[in-house]
Coordinates of C-alpha atoms and ligand atoms in Angstrom, one line a residue:
X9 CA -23.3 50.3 6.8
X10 CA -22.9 49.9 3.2
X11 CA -20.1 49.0 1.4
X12 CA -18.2 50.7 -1.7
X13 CA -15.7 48.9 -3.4
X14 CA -14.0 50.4 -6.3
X15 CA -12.1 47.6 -8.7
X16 CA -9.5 50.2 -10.4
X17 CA -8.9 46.4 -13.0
X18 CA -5.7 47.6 -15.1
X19 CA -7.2 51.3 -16.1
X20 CA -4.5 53.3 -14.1
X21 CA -0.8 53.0 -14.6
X22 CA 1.4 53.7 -11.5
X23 CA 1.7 57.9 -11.4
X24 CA -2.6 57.8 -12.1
X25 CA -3.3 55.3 -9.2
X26 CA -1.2 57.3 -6.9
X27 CA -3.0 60.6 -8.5
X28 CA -6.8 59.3 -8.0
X29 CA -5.3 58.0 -4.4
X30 CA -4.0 61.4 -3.4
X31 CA -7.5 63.4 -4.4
X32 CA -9.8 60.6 -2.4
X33 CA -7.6 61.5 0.7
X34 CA -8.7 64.9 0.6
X35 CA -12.2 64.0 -0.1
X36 CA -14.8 63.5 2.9
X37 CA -16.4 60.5 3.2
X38 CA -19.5 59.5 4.6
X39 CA -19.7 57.9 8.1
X40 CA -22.1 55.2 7.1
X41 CA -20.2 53.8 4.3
X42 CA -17.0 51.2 4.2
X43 CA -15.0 52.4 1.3
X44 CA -12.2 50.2 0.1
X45 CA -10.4 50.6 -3.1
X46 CA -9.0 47.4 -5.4
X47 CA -5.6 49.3 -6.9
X48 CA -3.1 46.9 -9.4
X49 CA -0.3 45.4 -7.9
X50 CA 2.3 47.6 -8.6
X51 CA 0.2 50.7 -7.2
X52 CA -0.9 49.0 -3.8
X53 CA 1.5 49.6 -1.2
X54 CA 1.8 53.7 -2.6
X55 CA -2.4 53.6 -2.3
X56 CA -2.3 52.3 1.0
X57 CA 0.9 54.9 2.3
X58 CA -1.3 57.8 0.4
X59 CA -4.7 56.5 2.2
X60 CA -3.6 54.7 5.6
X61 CA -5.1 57.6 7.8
X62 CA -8.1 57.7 6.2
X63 CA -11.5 56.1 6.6
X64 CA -10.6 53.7 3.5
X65 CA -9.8 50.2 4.0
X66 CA -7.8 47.9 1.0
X67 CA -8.6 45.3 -1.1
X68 CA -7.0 43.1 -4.2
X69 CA -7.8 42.0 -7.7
X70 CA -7.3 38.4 -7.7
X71 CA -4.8 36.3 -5.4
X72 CA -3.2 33.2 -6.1
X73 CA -4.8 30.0 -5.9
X74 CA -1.6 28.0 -3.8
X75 CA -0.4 29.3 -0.6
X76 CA 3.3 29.2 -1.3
X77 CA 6.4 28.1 -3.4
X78 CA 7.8 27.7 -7.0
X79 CA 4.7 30.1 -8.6
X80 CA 6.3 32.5 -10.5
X81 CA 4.6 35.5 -11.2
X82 CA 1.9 34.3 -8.5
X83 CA 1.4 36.1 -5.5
X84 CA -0.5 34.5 -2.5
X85 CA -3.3 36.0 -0.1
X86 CA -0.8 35.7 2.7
X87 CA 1.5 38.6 0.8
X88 CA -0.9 41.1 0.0
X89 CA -2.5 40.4 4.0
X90 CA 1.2 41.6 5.1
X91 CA 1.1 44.4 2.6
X92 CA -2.2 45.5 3.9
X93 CA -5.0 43.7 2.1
X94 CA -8.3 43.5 4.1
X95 CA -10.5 41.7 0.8
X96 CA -9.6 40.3 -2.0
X97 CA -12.1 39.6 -5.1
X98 CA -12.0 36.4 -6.0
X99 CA -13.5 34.8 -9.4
X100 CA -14.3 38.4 -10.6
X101 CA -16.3 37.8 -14.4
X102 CA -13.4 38.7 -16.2
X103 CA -10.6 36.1 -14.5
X104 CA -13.1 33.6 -15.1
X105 CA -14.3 34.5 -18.8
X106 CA -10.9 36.1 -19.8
X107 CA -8.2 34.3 -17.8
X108 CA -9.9 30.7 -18.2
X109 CA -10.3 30.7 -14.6
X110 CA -11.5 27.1 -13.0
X111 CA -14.0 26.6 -10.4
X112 CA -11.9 24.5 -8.2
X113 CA -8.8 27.5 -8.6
X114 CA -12.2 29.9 -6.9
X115 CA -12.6 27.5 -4.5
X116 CA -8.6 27.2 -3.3
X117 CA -8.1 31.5 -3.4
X118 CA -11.4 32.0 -1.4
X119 CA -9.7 29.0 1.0
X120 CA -6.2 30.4 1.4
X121 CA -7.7 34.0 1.6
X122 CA -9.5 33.1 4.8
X123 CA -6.6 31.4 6.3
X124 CA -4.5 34.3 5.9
X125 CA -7.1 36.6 7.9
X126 CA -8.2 38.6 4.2
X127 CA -12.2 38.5 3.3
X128 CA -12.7 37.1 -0.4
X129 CA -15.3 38.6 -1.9
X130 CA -16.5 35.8 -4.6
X131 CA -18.1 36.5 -7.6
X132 CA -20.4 35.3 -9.3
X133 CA -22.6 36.2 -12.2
X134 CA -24.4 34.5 -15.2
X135 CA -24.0 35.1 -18.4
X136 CA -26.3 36.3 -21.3
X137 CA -26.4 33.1 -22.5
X138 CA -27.3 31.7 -18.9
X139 CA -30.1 34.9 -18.8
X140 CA -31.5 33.6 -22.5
X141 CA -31.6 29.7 -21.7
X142 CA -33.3 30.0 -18.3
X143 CA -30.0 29.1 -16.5
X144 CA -29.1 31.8 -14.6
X145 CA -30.0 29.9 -11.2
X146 CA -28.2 26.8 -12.4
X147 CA -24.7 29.2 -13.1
X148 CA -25.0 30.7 -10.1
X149 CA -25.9 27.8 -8.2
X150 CA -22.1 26.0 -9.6
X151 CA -20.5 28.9 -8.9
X152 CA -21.7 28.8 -5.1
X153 CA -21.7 25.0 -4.4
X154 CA -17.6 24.5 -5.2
X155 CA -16.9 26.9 -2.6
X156 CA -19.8 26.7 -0.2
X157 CA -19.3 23.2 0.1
X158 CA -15.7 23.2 1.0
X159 CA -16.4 25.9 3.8
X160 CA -16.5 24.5 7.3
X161 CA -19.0 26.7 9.4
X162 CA -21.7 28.8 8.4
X163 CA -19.9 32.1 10.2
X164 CA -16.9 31.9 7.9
X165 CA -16.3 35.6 7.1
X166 CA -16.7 36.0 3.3
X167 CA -18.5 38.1 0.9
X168 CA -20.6 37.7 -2.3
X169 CA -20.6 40.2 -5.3
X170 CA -23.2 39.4 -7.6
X171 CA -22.4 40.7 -10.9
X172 CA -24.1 39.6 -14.2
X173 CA -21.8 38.9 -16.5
X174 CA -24.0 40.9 -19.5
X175 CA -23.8 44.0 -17.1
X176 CA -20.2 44.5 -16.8
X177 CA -18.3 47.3 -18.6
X178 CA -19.2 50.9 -19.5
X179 CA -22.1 51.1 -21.6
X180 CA -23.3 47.1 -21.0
X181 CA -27.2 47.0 -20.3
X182 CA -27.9 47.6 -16.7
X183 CA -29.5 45.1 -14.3
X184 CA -32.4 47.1 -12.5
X185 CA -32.9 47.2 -9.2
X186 CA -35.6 45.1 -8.3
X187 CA -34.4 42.0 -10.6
X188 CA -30.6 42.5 -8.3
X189 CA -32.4 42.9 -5.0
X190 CA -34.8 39.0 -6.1
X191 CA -31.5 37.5 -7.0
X192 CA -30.1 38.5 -3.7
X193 CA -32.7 37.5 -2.1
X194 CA -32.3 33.8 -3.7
X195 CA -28.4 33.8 -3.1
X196 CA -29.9 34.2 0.8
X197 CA -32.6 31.7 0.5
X198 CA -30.3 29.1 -1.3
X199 CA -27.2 29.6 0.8
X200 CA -29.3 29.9 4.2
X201 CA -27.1 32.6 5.6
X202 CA -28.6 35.4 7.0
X203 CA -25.6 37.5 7.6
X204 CA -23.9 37.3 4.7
X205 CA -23.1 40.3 2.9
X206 CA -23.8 40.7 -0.7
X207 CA -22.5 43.4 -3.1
X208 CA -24.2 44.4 -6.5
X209 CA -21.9 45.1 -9.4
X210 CA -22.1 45.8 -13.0
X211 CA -22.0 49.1 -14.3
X212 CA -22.9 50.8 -11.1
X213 CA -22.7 54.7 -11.6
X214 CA -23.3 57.8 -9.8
X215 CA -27.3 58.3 -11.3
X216 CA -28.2 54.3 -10.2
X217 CA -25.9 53.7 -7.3
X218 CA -28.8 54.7 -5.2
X219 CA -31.4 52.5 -6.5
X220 CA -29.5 49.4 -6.3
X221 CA -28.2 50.6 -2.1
X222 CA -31.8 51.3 -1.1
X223 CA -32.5 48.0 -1.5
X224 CA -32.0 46.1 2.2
X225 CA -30.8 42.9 0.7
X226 CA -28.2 45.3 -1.4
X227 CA -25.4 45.2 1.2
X228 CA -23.2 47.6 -1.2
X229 CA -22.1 47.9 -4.5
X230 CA -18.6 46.7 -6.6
X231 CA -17.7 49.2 -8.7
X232 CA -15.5 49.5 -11.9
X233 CA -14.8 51.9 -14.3
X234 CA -16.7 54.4 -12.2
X235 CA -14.2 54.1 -9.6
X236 CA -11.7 54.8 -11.2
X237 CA -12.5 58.2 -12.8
X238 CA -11.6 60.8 -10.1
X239 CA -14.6 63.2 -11.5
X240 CA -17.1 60.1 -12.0
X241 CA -16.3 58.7 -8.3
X242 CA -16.6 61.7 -6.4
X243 CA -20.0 62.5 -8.2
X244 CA -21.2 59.0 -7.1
X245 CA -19.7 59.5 -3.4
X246 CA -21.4 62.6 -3.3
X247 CA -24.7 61.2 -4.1
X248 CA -24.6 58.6 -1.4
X249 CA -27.4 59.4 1.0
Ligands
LIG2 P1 -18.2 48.0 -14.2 O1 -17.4 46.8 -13.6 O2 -18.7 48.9 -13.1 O3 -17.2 48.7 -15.1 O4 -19.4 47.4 -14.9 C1 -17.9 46.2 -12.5 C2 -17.0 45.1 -12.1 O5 -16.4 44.4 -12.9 O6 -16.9 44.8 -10.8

């Protein structure tokens, strides 16, 4: 079973999340696949009415990084598990590099996540600058230890999405398929857990989405702006073999 999670970010406003929502209901969708979509906010609880019958499960953008209280404009993994949440991304590239997000605020969300029963899918990526000065390892390695560290047990259900930062966005260079599937294989070796799942995103599209699934170390792929193009998403859930 792979999985397919499509990030909408902020591209859709309200009536175009519910529109995209209402065409992948009456699309069919592969038994071997987990599709979950990543609406905004504001759209989630209309996604999930629109796709609760269907073979789709529900995830969130970013959750907040305290359980509870005087946070306003925060909203906690507890809230969006009552409003239907099965994952929620935490750390995604763009609330660390954009937001200013801390390694220690990764650490709490992926903590209060699994207390509230949703899977945090953590992710983590290097920079260009990482790639040029031979640190990728040593990024990825910081971005792992904080949370890794604080985790009790070895079973703790979470996910990883590797995404290189220099790959994200429409038109970015892509990561090919062998270099993803190595840098899987060294999240595995450095983590030692063999059943942890872990996503590839950064500009995953309909004409490489198959490259970067046939991989077995390749447990599914994050997607972004492809997911949230009702013409470019079907294409690539069409070309799923
Ligand atoms: P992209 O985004 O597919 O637009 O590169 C991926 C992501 O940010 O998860």
């Amino acid at each position: 079973m792979k999985h397919i999670f499509a990030n909408w970010k902020m591209y859709l406003n309200l009536q175009e999340a519910i529109d995209l929502a209402k065409n992948l209901a009456k699309k069919e969708i592969q038994n071997n696949v987990n599709l979950s979509v990543f609406p905004s906010d504001l759209a989630f609880s209309d996604v999930v009415q629109i796709l609760e019958d269907e073979e789709i499960s529900f995830g969130v953008q970013n959750v907040s990084d305290v359980p509870k209280g005087a946070y306003t404009g925060a909203v906690s993994a507890d809230i969006y598990s009552q409003a239907g949440a099965q994952y929620a991304l935490v750390g995604h590239s763009e609330r660390r590099h954009v937001f200013g997000e801390s390694l220690e605020a990764t650490k709490n969300k992926v903590l209060d996540c699994i207390e509230s029963g949703i899977t945090p899918v953590l992710c983590i990526g290097e920079t260009q600058k990482d790639l040029e000065s031979g640190n990728k390892e040593k990024a990825l390695r910081k971005q792992l230890d904080i949370v890794f560290n604080s985790l009790d047990g070895k079973n703790t259900d979470i996910m990883i999405g590797y995404e290189p930062v220099w790959a994200i966005g429409e038109g970015s260079s892509e990561c090919d398929p062998d270099t993803a599937e190595q840098t899987h294989q060294w999240i595995h070796d450095y983590l030692e857990i063999d059943s942890l799942d872990i996503l590839y995103g950064g500009s995953v599209e309909a004409h490489n989405v198959n490259g970067y699934l046939s991989k077995n170390c390749i447990d599914g792929v994050l997607i972004g702006h492809a997911g949230a193009d009702f013409n470019q998403f079907s294409e690539l859930i069409k070309k799923l073999s």
